[in-house]
Amino acid sequence: MMNWIRERRAGYGLHAVGVDEAPTLRVEQVTKQYAGHTAKAPVQVLAPVDLTLEPGSFTTILGPSGCGKSTLLQIMAGLVAPTDGTISLDGRAVQGPQPELLYLFQQYSLSLFPWRTVLQNVAFGVESRGRRSAETLDECRSLIERVGLKGYEGHYPWQLSGGMQQRVAIARALVARPKILLMDEPFSAVDALTREELQDELLGIWQEYDLTIVFVTHDFEEAIYLSQEIVVLKAHPGAIVEKRAVPIAYPRNQLHTRASEAYLALRHDLHELIFSLKKKPGAGVPVGAP
């Protein structure tokens, strides 16, 4: 696959950080508890979780609602502190937001500044890190073109569709030059056709920029289409119950990939597994409960 990635990247005239230069992200014995209401016991959101994200990989965290997927992703990003355990980048502890890590919120429309144009929103990704020059603005324009928004540089978020707003958010993330992109159900609020377009766009960006991507979704079909590996969580408390490699080569195609025997077999297995894990919604299990 790597030769194809390099060919795609060269075709766009892009120079990306090599996979061997990206850090390995490790999750080791991470747990999360939240205080219970009034005198109730603490709520165990995550049981001990161990996970290693290799450089250049695309991993999806999959599971039913309430299983702690988003909480785990926020802990990886350094936005939420674990109750116990560690997050590390090449052995260096993550104890807050890191320049190598970038978290892309589910509510992309709320992450964009309505008073800024598309170009100004994308430029915020470099301004917030102390980079601002004619060269970086040219980089912003190139990324806006790369995500299919050339000609919309002067538009405001409220003038764009949901899918276009998500493309702005992706361009702003890329201009910050992250090595690891953490994405929390980024396509859940768009229509089915736009979702497929964004999935293909994301695969192209992942391959061209040698990113490591951790993607959270509750949609097992999306997980199979995008990922190299799928990590399945159960709920109450959240814990890894299975890790599955996706035996489907890249590049992928919305029609042919989804009709392949490997895709259909894995879809069947995950469908059964996810539905077997579904439980009545709840806030979690009190610590120490049987």
PDB file of C-alpha atoms in Angstrom:
ATOM      1  CA  MET A   1       0.000   0.000   0.000  1.00  0.00           C
ATOM      2  CA  MET A   2       2.822   2.417   0.785  1.00  0.00           C
ATOM      3  CA  ASN A   3       3.991   2.635  -2.849  1.00  0.00           C
ATOM      4  CA  TRP A   4       0.480   3.631  -3.897  1.00  0.00           C
ATOM      5  CA  ILE A   5       0.388   6.266  -1.138  1.00  0.00           C
ATOM      6  CA  ARG A   6       3.676   7.768  -2.348  1.00  0.00           C
ATOM      7  CA  GLU A   7       2.423   7.834  -5.937  1.00  0.00           C
ATOM      8  CA  ARG A   8      -0.793   9.615  -4.873  1.00  0.00           C
ATOM      9  CA  ARG A   9       1.169  12.133  -2.813  1.00  0.00           C
ATOM     10  CA  ALA A  10       3.635  12.816  -5.623  1.00  0.00           C
ATOM     11  CA  GLY A  11       0.738  13.318  -8.020  1.00  0.00           C
ATOM     12  CA  TYR A  12      -0.511  16.177  -5.854  1.00  0.00           C
ATOM     13  CA  GLY A  13       2.984  17.663  -5.517  1.00  0.00           C
ATOM     14  CA  LEU A  14       2.846  17.126  -1.751  1.00  0.00           C
ATOM     15  CA  HIS A  15       5.727  16.488   0.586  1.00  0.00           C
ATOM     16  CA  ALA A  16       4.593  14.869   3.811  1.00  0.00           C
ATOM     17  CA  VAL A  17       6.338  13.717   6.944  1.00  0.00           C
ATOM     18  CA  GLY A  18       7.413  10.120   6.454  1.00  0.00           C
ATOM     19  CA  VAL A  19       5.584   7.419   8.328  1.00  0.00           C
ATOM     20  CA  ASP A  20       8.771   6.487  10.199  1.00  0.00           C
ATOM     21  CA  GLU A  21       8.929  10.045  11.614  1.00  0.00           C
ATOM     22  CA  ALA A  22       5.437   9.985  13.112  1.00  0.00           C
ATOM     23  CA  PRO A  23       5.097   9.076  16.785  1.00  0.00           C
ATOM     24  CA  THR A  24       3.546   5.901  18.137  1.00  0.00           C
ATOM     25  CA  LEU A  25       0.532   6.638  20.333  1.00  0.00           C
ATOM     26  CA  ARG A  26       0.067   4.256  23.260  1.00  0.00           C
ATOM     27  CA  VAL A  27      -2.883   3.894  25.612  1.00  0.00           C
ATOM     28  CA  GLU A  28      -1.873   1.900  28.688  1.00  0.00           C
ATOM     29  CA  GLN A  29      -4.292   0.764  31.394  1.00  0.00           C
ATOM     30  CA  VAL A  30      -6.408   3.900  30.958  1.00  0.00           C
ATOM     31  CA  THR A  31      -9.545   4.152  33.088  1.00  0.00           C
ATOM     32  CA  LYS A  32     -12.058   6.935  33.639  1.00  0.00           C
ATOM     33  CA  GLN A  33     -14.462   7.541  36.518  1.00  0.00           C
ATOM     34  CA  TYR A  34     -16.851  10.395  37.095  1.00  0.00           C
ATOM     35  CA  ALA A  35     -18.300  11.406  40.428  1.00  0.00           C
ATOM     36  CA  GLY A  36     -21.811  10.100  41.042  1.00  0.00           C
ATOM     37  CA  HIS A  37     -24.766  12.341  41.835  1.00  0.00           C
ATOM     38  CA  THR A  38     -25.149  13.279  45.528  1.00  0.00           C
ATOM     39  CA  ALA A  39     -24.138  10.256  47.608  1.00  0.00           C
ATOM     40  CA  LYS A  40     -24.009   7.763  44.763  1.00  0.00           C
ATOM     41  CA  ALA A  41     -20.812   5.886  44.045  1.00  0.00           C
ATOM     42  CA  PRO A  42     -18.493   7.076  41.227  1.00  0.00           C
ATOM     43  CA  VAL A  43     -19.457   5.991  37.730  1.00  0.00           C
ATOM     44  CA  GLN A  44     -16.944   3.814  35.893  1.00  0.00           C
ATOM     45  CA  VAL A  45     -16.976   5.031  32.271  1.00  0.00           C
ATOM     46  CA  LEU A  46     -13.887   3.173  31.043  1.00  0.00           C
ATOM     47  CA  ALA A  47     -12.407  -0.039  32.378  1.00  0.00           C
ATOM     48  CA  PRO A  48      -8.635  -0.460  31.811  1.00  0.00           C
ATOM     49  CA  VAL A  49      -7.954   0.080  28.093  1.00  0.00           C
ATOM     50  CA  ASP A  50      -4.721  -0.835  26.292  1.00  0.00           C
ATOM     51  CA  LEU A  51      -4.201   0.231  22.688  1.00  0.00           C
ATOM     52  CA  THR A  52      -1.226   0.955  20.429  1.00  0.00           C
ATOM     53  CA  LEU A  53      -1.632   3.147  17.329  1.00  0.00           C
ATOM     54  CA  GLU A  54       1.219   2.585  14.911  1.00  0.00           C
ATOM     55  CA  PRO A  55       2.516   5.439  12.719  1.00  0.00           C
ATOM     56  CA  GLY A  56       0.500   5.857   9.534  1.00  0.00           C
ATOM     57  CA  SER A  57      -2.327   3.579  10.655  1.00  0.00           C
ATOM     58  CA  PHE A  58      -6.079   4.136  10.323  1.00  0.00           C
ATOM     59  CA  THR A  59      -7.893   2.732  13.363  1.00  0.00           C
ATOM     60  CA  THR A  60     -11.596   3.035  14.090  1.00  0.00           C
ATOM     61  CA  ILE A  61     -13.079   2.777  17.571  1.00  0.00           C
ATOM     62  CA  LEU A  62     -16.517   1.249  17.209  1.00  0.00           C
ATOM     63  CA  GLY A  63     -19.249   0.497  19.699  1.00  0.00           C
ATOM     64  CA  PRO A  64     -22.803   1.173  20.853  1.00  0.00           C
ATOM     65  CA  SER A  65     -23.845   4.530  22.298  1.00  0.00           C
ATOM     66  CA  GLY A  66     -22.584   5.119  25.820  1.00  0.00           C
ATOM     67  CA  CYS A  67     -19.568   2.824  25.580  1.00  0.00           C
ATOM     68  CA  GLY A  68     -17.017   5.603  26.163  1.00  0.00           C
ATOM     69  CA  LYS A  69     -15.709   6.018  22.601  1.00  0.00           C
ATOM     70  CA  SER A  70     -15.648   9.820  22.719  1.00  0.00           C
ATOM     71  CA  THR A  71     -14.282   9.860  26.266  1.00  0.00           C
ATOM     72  CA  LEU A  72     -11.398   7.623  25.216  1.00  0.00           C
ATOM     73  CA  LEU A  73     -10.657   9.833  22.198  1.00  0.00           C
ATOM     74  CA  GLN A  74     -10.656  12.979  24.368  1.00  0.00           C
ATOM     75  CA  ILE A  75      -8.243  11.315  26.774  1.00  0.00           C
ATOM     76  CA  MET A  76      -5.952  10.446  23.846  1.00  0.00           C
ATOM     77  CA  ALA A  77      -6.084  14.100  22.760  1.00  0.00           C
ATOM     78  CA  GLY A  78      -5.050  15.323  26.212  1.00  0.00           C
ATOM     79  CA  LEU A  79      -8.379  17.153  26.609  1.00  0.00           C
ATOM     80  CA  VAL A  80      -9.584  14.951  29.468  1.00  0.00           C
ATOM     81  CA  ALA A  81      -7.371  13.456  32.158  1.00  0.00           C
ATOM     82  CA  PRO A  82      -7.657   9.722  32.796  1.00  0.00           C
ATOM     83  CA  THR A  83      -8.462   8.534  36.293  1.00  0.00           C
ATOM     84  CA  ASP A  84      -5.640   6.036  35.966  1.00  0.00           C
ATOM     85  CA  GLY A  85      -3.229   4.863  33.294  1.00  0.00           C
ATOM     86  CA  THR A  86      -1.145   6.771  30.759  1.00  0.00           C
ATOM     87  CA  ILE A  87      -1.202   8.115  27.205  1.00  0.00           C
ATOM     88  CA  SER A  88       2.204   8.452  25.569  1.00  0.00           C
ATOM     89  CA  LEU A  89       3.781   9.563  22.288  1.00  0.00           C
ATOM     90  CA  ASP A  90       6.981   7.594  21.672  1.00  0.00           C
ATOM     91  CA  GLY A  91       7.304   7.148  25.430  1.00  0.00           C
ATOM     92  CA  ARG A  92       6.573  10.791  26.294  1.00  0.00           C
ATOM     93  CA  ALA A  93       3.540  11.219  28.545  1.00  0.00           C
ATOM     94  CA  VAL A  94       0.568  13.140  27.145  1.00  0.00           C
ATOM     95  CA  GLN A  95      -0.682  15.401  29.935  1.00  0.00           C
ATOM     96  CA  GLY A  96      -2.480  18.002  27.859  1.00  0.00           C
ATOM     97  CA  PRO A  97      -2.982  19.025  24.200  1.00  0.00           C
ATOM     98  CA  GLN A  98       0.051  18.218  22.030  1.00  0.00           C
ATOM     99  CA  PRO A  99       1.129  19.820  18.737  1.00  0.00           C
ATOM    100  CA  GLU A 100       1.370  16.387  17.073  1.00  0.00           C
ATOM    101  CA  LEU A 101      -2.210  15.532  18.012  1.00  0.00           C
ATOM    102  CA  LEU A 102      -5.255  17.282  16.617  1.00  0.00           C
ATOM    103  CA  TYR A 103      -8.825  16.556  17.725  1.00  0.00           C
ATOM    104  CA  LEU A 104     -11.627  17.135  15.212  1.00  0.00           C
ATOM    105  CA  PHE A 105     -14.938  17.705  16.980  1.00  0.00           C
ATOM    106  CA  GLN A 106     -18.192  16.018  16.043  1.00  0.00           C
ATOM    107  CA  GLN A 107     -20.037  19.359  16.000  1.00  0.00           C
ATOM    108  CA  TYR A 108     -17.891  20.904  13.282  1.00  0.00           C
ATOM    109  CA  SER A 109     -20.288  23.832  12.781  1.00  0.00           C
ATOM    110  CA  LEU A 110     -19.658  24.941  16.366  1.00  0.00           C
ATOM    111  CA  SER A 111     -15.890  24.737  15.903  1.00  0.00           C
ATOM    112  CA  LEU A 112     -15.917  27.264  13.028  1.00  0.00           C
ATOM    113  CA  PHE A 113     -15.993  30.988  13.675  1.00  0.00           C
ATOM    114  CA  PRO A 114     -19.122  32.413  12.009  1.00  0.00           C
ATOM    115  CA  TRP A 115     -17.557  35.887  11.703  1.00  0.00           C
ATOM    116  CA  ARG A 116     -14.543  34.511   9.786  1.00  0.00           C
ATOM    117  CA  THR A 117     -14.471  33.581   6.115  1.00  0.00           C
ATOM    118  CA  VAL A 118     -13.402  30.137   4.937  1.00  0.00           C
ATOM    119  CA  LEU A 119      -9.841  31.379   4.381  1.00  0.00           C
ATOM    120  CA  GLN A 120      -9.763  33.096   7.765  1.00  0.00           C
ATOM    121  CA  ASN A 121     -11.110  29.996   9.513  1.00  0.00           C
ATOM    122  CA  VAL A 122      -8.474  27.795   7.906  1.00  0.00           C
ATOM    123  CA  ALA A 123      -5.771  30.356   8.704  1.00  0.00           C
ATOM    124  CA  PHE A 124      -6.706  30.134  12.383  1.00  0.00           C
ATOM    125  CA  GLY A 125      -5.058  26.711  12.353  1.00  0.00           C
ATOM    126  CA  VAL A 126      -1.681  28.398  11.836  1.00  0.00           C
ATOM    127  CA  GLU A 127      -2.372  31.650  13.687  1.00  0.00           C
ATOM    128  CA  SER A 128      -3.081  29.739  16.894  1.00  0.00           C
ATOM    129  CA  ARG A 129       0.401  28.216  16.623  1.00  0.00           C
ATOM    130  CA  GLY A 130       2.191  31.474  15.929  1.00  0.00           C
ATOM    131  CA  ARG A 131       2.548  31.026  12.173  1.00  0.00           C
ATOM    132  CA  ARG A 132       1.295  33.802   9.907  1.00  0.00           C
ATOM    133  CA  SER A 133       2.855  34.857   6.627  1.00  0.00           C
ATOM    134  CA  ALA A 134       2.106  35.123   2.939  1.00  0.00           C
ATOM    135  CA  GLU A 135       3.523  31.616   2.564  1.00  0.00           C
ATOM    136  CA  THR A 136       1.197  30.133   5.163  1.00  0.00           C
ATOM    137  CA  LEU A 137      -1.791  31.887   3.572  1.00  0.00           C
ATOM    138  CA  ASP A 138      -0.810  30.294   0.261  1.00  0.00           C
ATOM    139  CA  GLU A 139      -0.715  26.958   2.091  1.00  0.00           C
ATOM    140  CA  CYS A 140      -4.217  27.636   3.413  1.00  0.00           C
ATOM    141  CA  ARG A 141      -5.476  28.386  -0.091  1.00  0.00           C
ATOM    142  CA  SER A 142      -3.888  25.167  -1.399  1.00  0.00           C
ATOM    143  CA  LEU A 143      -5.608  23.129   1.304  1.00  0.00           C
ATOM    144  CA  ILE A 144      -8.938  24.817   0.624  1.00  0.00           C
ATOM    145  CA  GLU A 145      -8.536  23.752  -2.994  1.00  0.00           C
ATOM    146  CA  ARG A 146      -7.476  20.263  -1.892  1.00  0.00           C
ATOM    147  CA  VAL A 147     -10.721  19.733   0.046  1.00  0.00           C
ATOM    148  CA  GLY A 148     -12.792  20.900  -2.915  1.00  0.00           C
ATOM    149  CA  LEU A 149     -13.650  24.445  -1.808  1.00  0.00           C
ATOM    150  CA  LYS A 150     -11.749  26.562  -4.317  1.00  0.00           C
ATOM    151  CA  GLY A 151     -13.801  29.690  -5.004  1.00  0.00           C
ATOM    152  CA  TYR A 152     -15.346  29.672  -1.531  1.00  0.00           C
ATOM    153  CA  GLU A 153     -12.451  31.351   0.281  1.00  0.00           C
ATOM    154  CA  GLY A 154     -14.516  34.491   0.949  1.00  0.00           C
ATOM    155  CA  HIS A 155     -17.679  32.708   2.076  1.00  0.00           C
ATOM    156  CA  TYR A 156     -18.793  32.475   5.691  1.00  0.00           C
ATOM    157  CA  PRO A 157     -19.723  29.176   7.410  1.00  0.00           C
ATOM    158  CA  TRP A 158     -23.421  30.006   7.422  1.00  0.00           C
ATOM    159  CA  GLN A 159     -23.298  30.255   3.629  1.00  0.00           C
ATOM    160  CA  LEU A 160     -22.041  26.660   3.318  1.00  0.00           C
ATOM    161  CA  SER A 161     -23.697  23.250   3.524  1.00  0.00           C
ATOM    162  CA  GLY A 162     -22.871  20.897   6.372  1.00  0.00           C
ATOM    163  CA  GLY A 163     -20.502  18.872   4.224  1.00  0.00           C
ATOM    164  CA  MET A 164     -18.692  22.005   3.068  1.00  0.00           C
ATOM    165  CA  GLN A 165     -18.328  23.184   6.661  1.00  0.00           C
ATOM    166  CA  GLN A 166     -16.760  19.848   7.553  1.00  0.00           C
ATOM    167  CA  ARG A 167     -14.293  20.275   4.691  1.00  0.00           C
ATOM    168  CA  VAL A 168     -13.307  23.656   6.150  1.00  0.00           C
ATOM    169  CA  ALA A 169     -12.719  22.009   9.521  1.00  0.00           C
ATOM    170  CA  ILE A 170     -10.544  19.334   7.892  1.00  0.00           C
ATOM    171  CA  ALA A 171      -8.494  21.933   5.984  1.00  0.00           C
ATOM    172  CA  ARG A 172      -7.964  23.924   9.199  1.00  0.00           C
ATOM    173  CA  ALA A 173      -6.783  20.749  10.915  1.00  0.00           C
ATOM    174  CA  LEU A 174      -4.333  19.896   8.131  1.00  0.00           C
ATOM    175  CA  VAL A 175      -2.776  23.344   7.975  1.00  0.00           C
ATOM    176  CA  ALA A 176      -1.636  22.847  11.585  1.00  0.00           C
ATOM    177  CA  ARG A 177       0.481  19.931  10.276  1.00  0.00           C
ATOM    178  CA  PRO A 178      -0.595  17.290  12.784  1.00  0.00           C
ATOM    179  CA  LYS A 179       0.874  13.807  12.715  1.00  0.00           C
ATOM    180  CA  ILE A 180      -2.115  12.204  14.409  1.00  0.00           C
ATOM    181  CA  LEU A 181      -5.719  13.146  13.648  1.00  0.00           C
ATOM    182  CA  LEU A 182      -8.386  12.182  16.189  1.00  0.00           C
ATOM    183  CA  MET A 183     -11.891  12.328  14.698  1.00  0.00           C
ATOM    184  CA  ASP A 184     -15.091  12.022  16.744  1.00  0.00           C
ATOM    185  CA  GLU A 185     -17.983  10.899  14.489  1.00  0.00           C
ATOM    186  CA  PRO A 186     -17.146  13.695  12.029  1.00  0.00           C
ATOM    187  CA  PHE A 187     -19.629  12.673   9.320  1.00  0.00           C
ATOM    188  CA  SER A 188     -22.643  11.771  11.438  1.00  0.00           C
ATOM    189  CA  ALA A 189     -24.572  14.986  10.725  1.00  0.00           C
ATOM    190  CA  VAL A 190     -24.409  14.978   6.910  1.00  0.00           C
ATOM    191  CA  ASP A 191     -26.558  13.196   4.330  1.00  0.00           C
ATOM    192  CA  ALA A 192     -25.612   9.758   2.977  1.00  0.00           C
ATOM    193  CA  LEU A 193     -24.113  10.897  -0.340  1.00  0.00           C
ATOM    194  CA  THR A 194     -22.077  13.673   1.267  1.00  0.00           C
ATOM    195  CA  ARG A 195     -20.900  11.188   3.870  1.00  0.00           C
ATOM    196  CA  GLU A 196     -19.547   8.875   1.175  1.00  0.00           C
ATOM    197  CA  GLU A 197     -17.791  11.780  -0.541  1.00  0.00           C
ATOM    198  CA  LEU A 198     -16.175  12.836   2.738  1.00  0.00           C
ATOM    199  CA  GLN A 199     -15.104   9.272   3.493  1.00  0.00           C
ATOM    200  CA  ASP A 200     -13.267   9.059   0.168  1.00  0.00           C
ATOM    201  CA  GLU A 201     -11.801  12.528   0.697  1.00  0.00           C
ATOM    202  CA  LEU A 202     -10.517  11.483   4.113  1.00  0.00           C
ATOM    203  CA  LEU A 203      -8.877   8.323   2.753  1.00  0.00           C
ATOM    204  CA  GLY A 204      -7.092  10.392   0.130  1.00  0.00           C
ATOM    205  CA  ILE A 205      -5.881  12.902   2.722  1.00  0.00           C
ATOM    206  CA  TRP A 206      -4.728  10.141   5.093  1.00  0.00           C
ATOM    207  CA  GLN A 207      -2.661   8.550   2.358  1.00  0.00           C
ATOM    208  CA  GLU A 208      -1.249  11.749   0.909  1.00  0.00           C
ATOM    209  CA  TYR A 209      -0.174  13.210   4.246  1.00  0.00           C
ATOM    210  CA  ASP A 210       0.985  10.005   5.977  1.00  0.00           C
ATOM    211  CA  LEU A 211      -1.315  10.721   8.899  1.00  0.00           C
ATOM    212  CA  THR A 212      -2.162   8.418  11.754  1.00  0.00           C
ATOM    213  CA  ILE A 213      -5.947   8.554  12.144  1.00  0.00           C
ATOM    214  CA  VAL A 214      -8.091   7.419  15.050  1.00  0.00           C
ATOM    215  CA  PHE A 215     -11.733   7.578  14.014  1.00  0.00           C
ATOM    216  CA  VAL A 216     -14.748   7.143  16.295  1.00  0.00           C
ATOM    217  CA  THR A 217     -18.097   5.969  14.929  1.00  0.00           C
ATOM    218  CA  HIS A 218     -21.093   3.831  15.833  1.00  0.00           C
ATOM    219  CA  ASP A 219     -21.561   2.890  12.155  1.00  0.00           C
ATOM    220  CA  PHE A 220     -19.891  -0.474  11.486  1.00  0.00           C
ATOM    221  CA  GLU A 221     -20.194  -0.071   7.693  1.00  0.00           C
ATOM    222  CA  GLU A 222     -18.264   3.216   7.860  1.00  0.00           C
ATOM    223  CA  ALA A 223     -15.692   1.564  10.125  1.00  0.00           C
ATOM    224  CA  ILE A 224     -15.085  -1.263   7.648  1.00  0.00           C
ATOM    225  CA  TYR A 225     -14.866   1.025   4.617  1.00  0.00           C
ATOM    226  CA  LEU A 226     -12.306   3.381   6.135  1.00  0.00           C
ATOM    227  CA  SER A 227     -10.129   1.369   8.472  1.00  0.00           C
ATOM    228  CA  GLN A 228      -7.155  -0.909   8.602  1.00  0.00           C
ATOM    229  CA  GLU A 229      -8.148  -2.037  12.107  1.00  0.00           C
ATOM    230  CA  ILE A 230     -11.401  -1.849  14.074  1.00  0.00           C
ATOM    231  CA  VAL A 231     -11.408  -1.743  17.872  1.00  0.00           C
ATOM    232  CA  VAL A 232     -14.790  -2.716  19.335  1.00  0.00           C
ATOM    233  CA  LEU A 233     -15.854  -1.405  22.746  1.00  0.00           C
ATOM    234  CA  LYS A 234     -18.619  -2.665  24.982  1.00  0.00           C
ATOM    235  CA  ALA A 235     -20.492  -0.399  27.387  1.00  0.00           C
ATOM    236  CA  HIS A 236     -20.998  -0.184  31.161  1.00  0.00           C
ATOM    237  CA  PRO A 237     -18.076   0.242  31.598  1.00  0.00           C
ATOM    238  CA  GLY A 238     -16.333   0.821  28.267  1.00  0.00           C
ATOM    239  CA  ALA A 239     -13.801  -1.883  27.498  1.00  0.00           C
ATOM    240  CA  ILE A 240     -12.224  -3.421  24.402  1.00  0.00           C
ATOM    241  CA  VAL A 241     -13.892  -6.710  23.511  1.00  0.00           C
ATOM    242  CA  GLU A 242     -12.352  -7.293  20.102  1.00  0.00           C
ATOM    243  CA  LYS A 243      -9.794  -5.997  17.607  1.00  0.00           C
ATOM    244  CA  ARG A 244     -10.327  -6.870  13.957  1.00  0.00           C
ATOM    245  CA  ALA A 245      -8.005  -6.273  11.018  1.00  0.00           C
ATOM    246  CA  VAL A 246      -9.840  -5.243   7.848  1.00  0.00           C
ATOM    247  CA  PRO A 247      -8.630  -7.582   5.053  1.00  0.00           C
ATOM    248  CA  ILE A 248      -9.478  -5.222   2.198  1.00  0.00           C
ATOM    249  CA  ALA A 249      -6.813  -3.599   0.035  1.00  0.00           C
ATOM    250  CA  TYR A 250      -6.574   0.104  -0.764  1.00  0.00           C
ATOM    251  CA  PRO A 251      -7.636   2.018  -2.794  1.00  0.00           C
ATOM    252  CA  ARG A 252     -11.274   1.381  -1.896  1.00  0.00           C
ATOM    253  CA  ASN A 253     -14.412   2.113  -3.858  1.00  0.00           C
ATOM    254  CA  GLN A 254     -17.851   2.841  -2.495  1.00  0.00           C
ATOM    255  CA  LEU A 255     -19.530   0.349  -4.845  1.00  0.00           C
ATOM    256  CA  HIS A 256     -16.957  -2.396  -5.410  1.00  0.00           C
ATOM    257  CA  THR A 257     -15.541  -2.487  -1.884  1.00  0.00           C
ATOM    258  CA  ARG A 258     -18.968  -2.670  -0.264  1.00  0.00           C
ATOM    259  CA  ALA A 259     -19.951  -5.517  -2.612  1.00  0.00           C
ATOM    260  CA  SER A 260     -16.824  -7.591  -1.929  1.00  0.00           C
ATOM    261  CA  GLU A 261     -16.977 -10.892  -0.039  1.00  0.00           C
ATOM    262  CA  ALA A 262     -14.487  -9.667   2.578  1.00  0.00           C
ATOM    263  CA  TYR A 263     -16.563  -6.554   3.282  1.00  0.00           C
ATOM    264  CA  LEU A 264     -19.843  -8.464   3.518  1.00  0.00           C
ATOM    265  CA  ALA A 265     -18.375 -11.140   5.779  1.00  0.00           C
ATOM    266  CA  LEU A 266     -16.900  -8.580   8.171  1.00  0.00           C
ATOM    267  CA  ARG A 267     -20.129  -6.570   8.075  1.00  0.00           C
ATOM    268  CA  HIS A 268     -22.050  -9.678   9.114  1.00  0.00           C
ATOM    269  CA  ASP A 269     -19.663 -10.417  11.984  1.00  0.00           C
ATOM    270  CA  LEU A 270     -19.652  -6.844  13.302  1.00  0.00           C
ATOM    271  CA  HIS A 271     -23.418  -6.528  12.942  1.00  0.00           C
ATOM    272  CA  GLU A 272     -23.883  -9.569  15.177  1.00  0.00           C
ATOM    273  CA  LEU A 273     -21.236  -8.421  17.647  1.00  0.00           C
ATOM    274  CA  ILE A 274     -22.476  -4.817  18.004  1.00  0.00           C
ATOM    275  CA  PHE A 275     -26.084  -5.855  18.439  1.00  0.00           C
ATOM    276  CA  SER A 276     -25.067  -8.421  21.036  1.00  0.00           C
ATOM    277  CA  LEU A 277     -23.335  -5.628  22.975  1.00  0.00           C
ATOM    278  CA  LYS A 278     -26.305  -3.257  22.927  1.00  0.00           C
ATOM    279  CA  LYS A 279     -27.837  -2.666  26.330  1.00  0.00           C
ATOM    280  CA  LYS A 280     -30.389  -0.303  27.745  1.00  0.00           C
ATOM    281  CA  PRO A 281     -28.969   3.241  27.942  1.00  0.00           C
ATOM    282  CA  GLY A 282     -27.488   4.253  31.275  1.00  0.00           C
ATOM    283  CA  ALA A 283     -24.875   6.477  32.817  1.00  0.00           C
ATOM    284  CA  GLY A 284     -22.504   3.626  33.557  1.00  0.00           C
ATOM    285  CA  VAL A 285     -21.768   1.193  36.350  1.00  0.00           C
ATOM    286  CA  PRO A 286     -20.918   2.319  39.888  1.00  0.00           C
ATOM    287  CA  VAL A 287     -17.322   1.477  40.819  1.00  0.00           C
ATOM    288  CA  GLY A 288     -17.232  -1.830  42.627  1.00  0.00           C
ATOM    289  CA  ALA A 289     -20.645  -2.940  41.380  1.00  0.00           C
ATOM    290  CA  PRO A 290     -20.903  -6.630  40.420  1.00  0.00           C
TER     291      PRO A 290
END
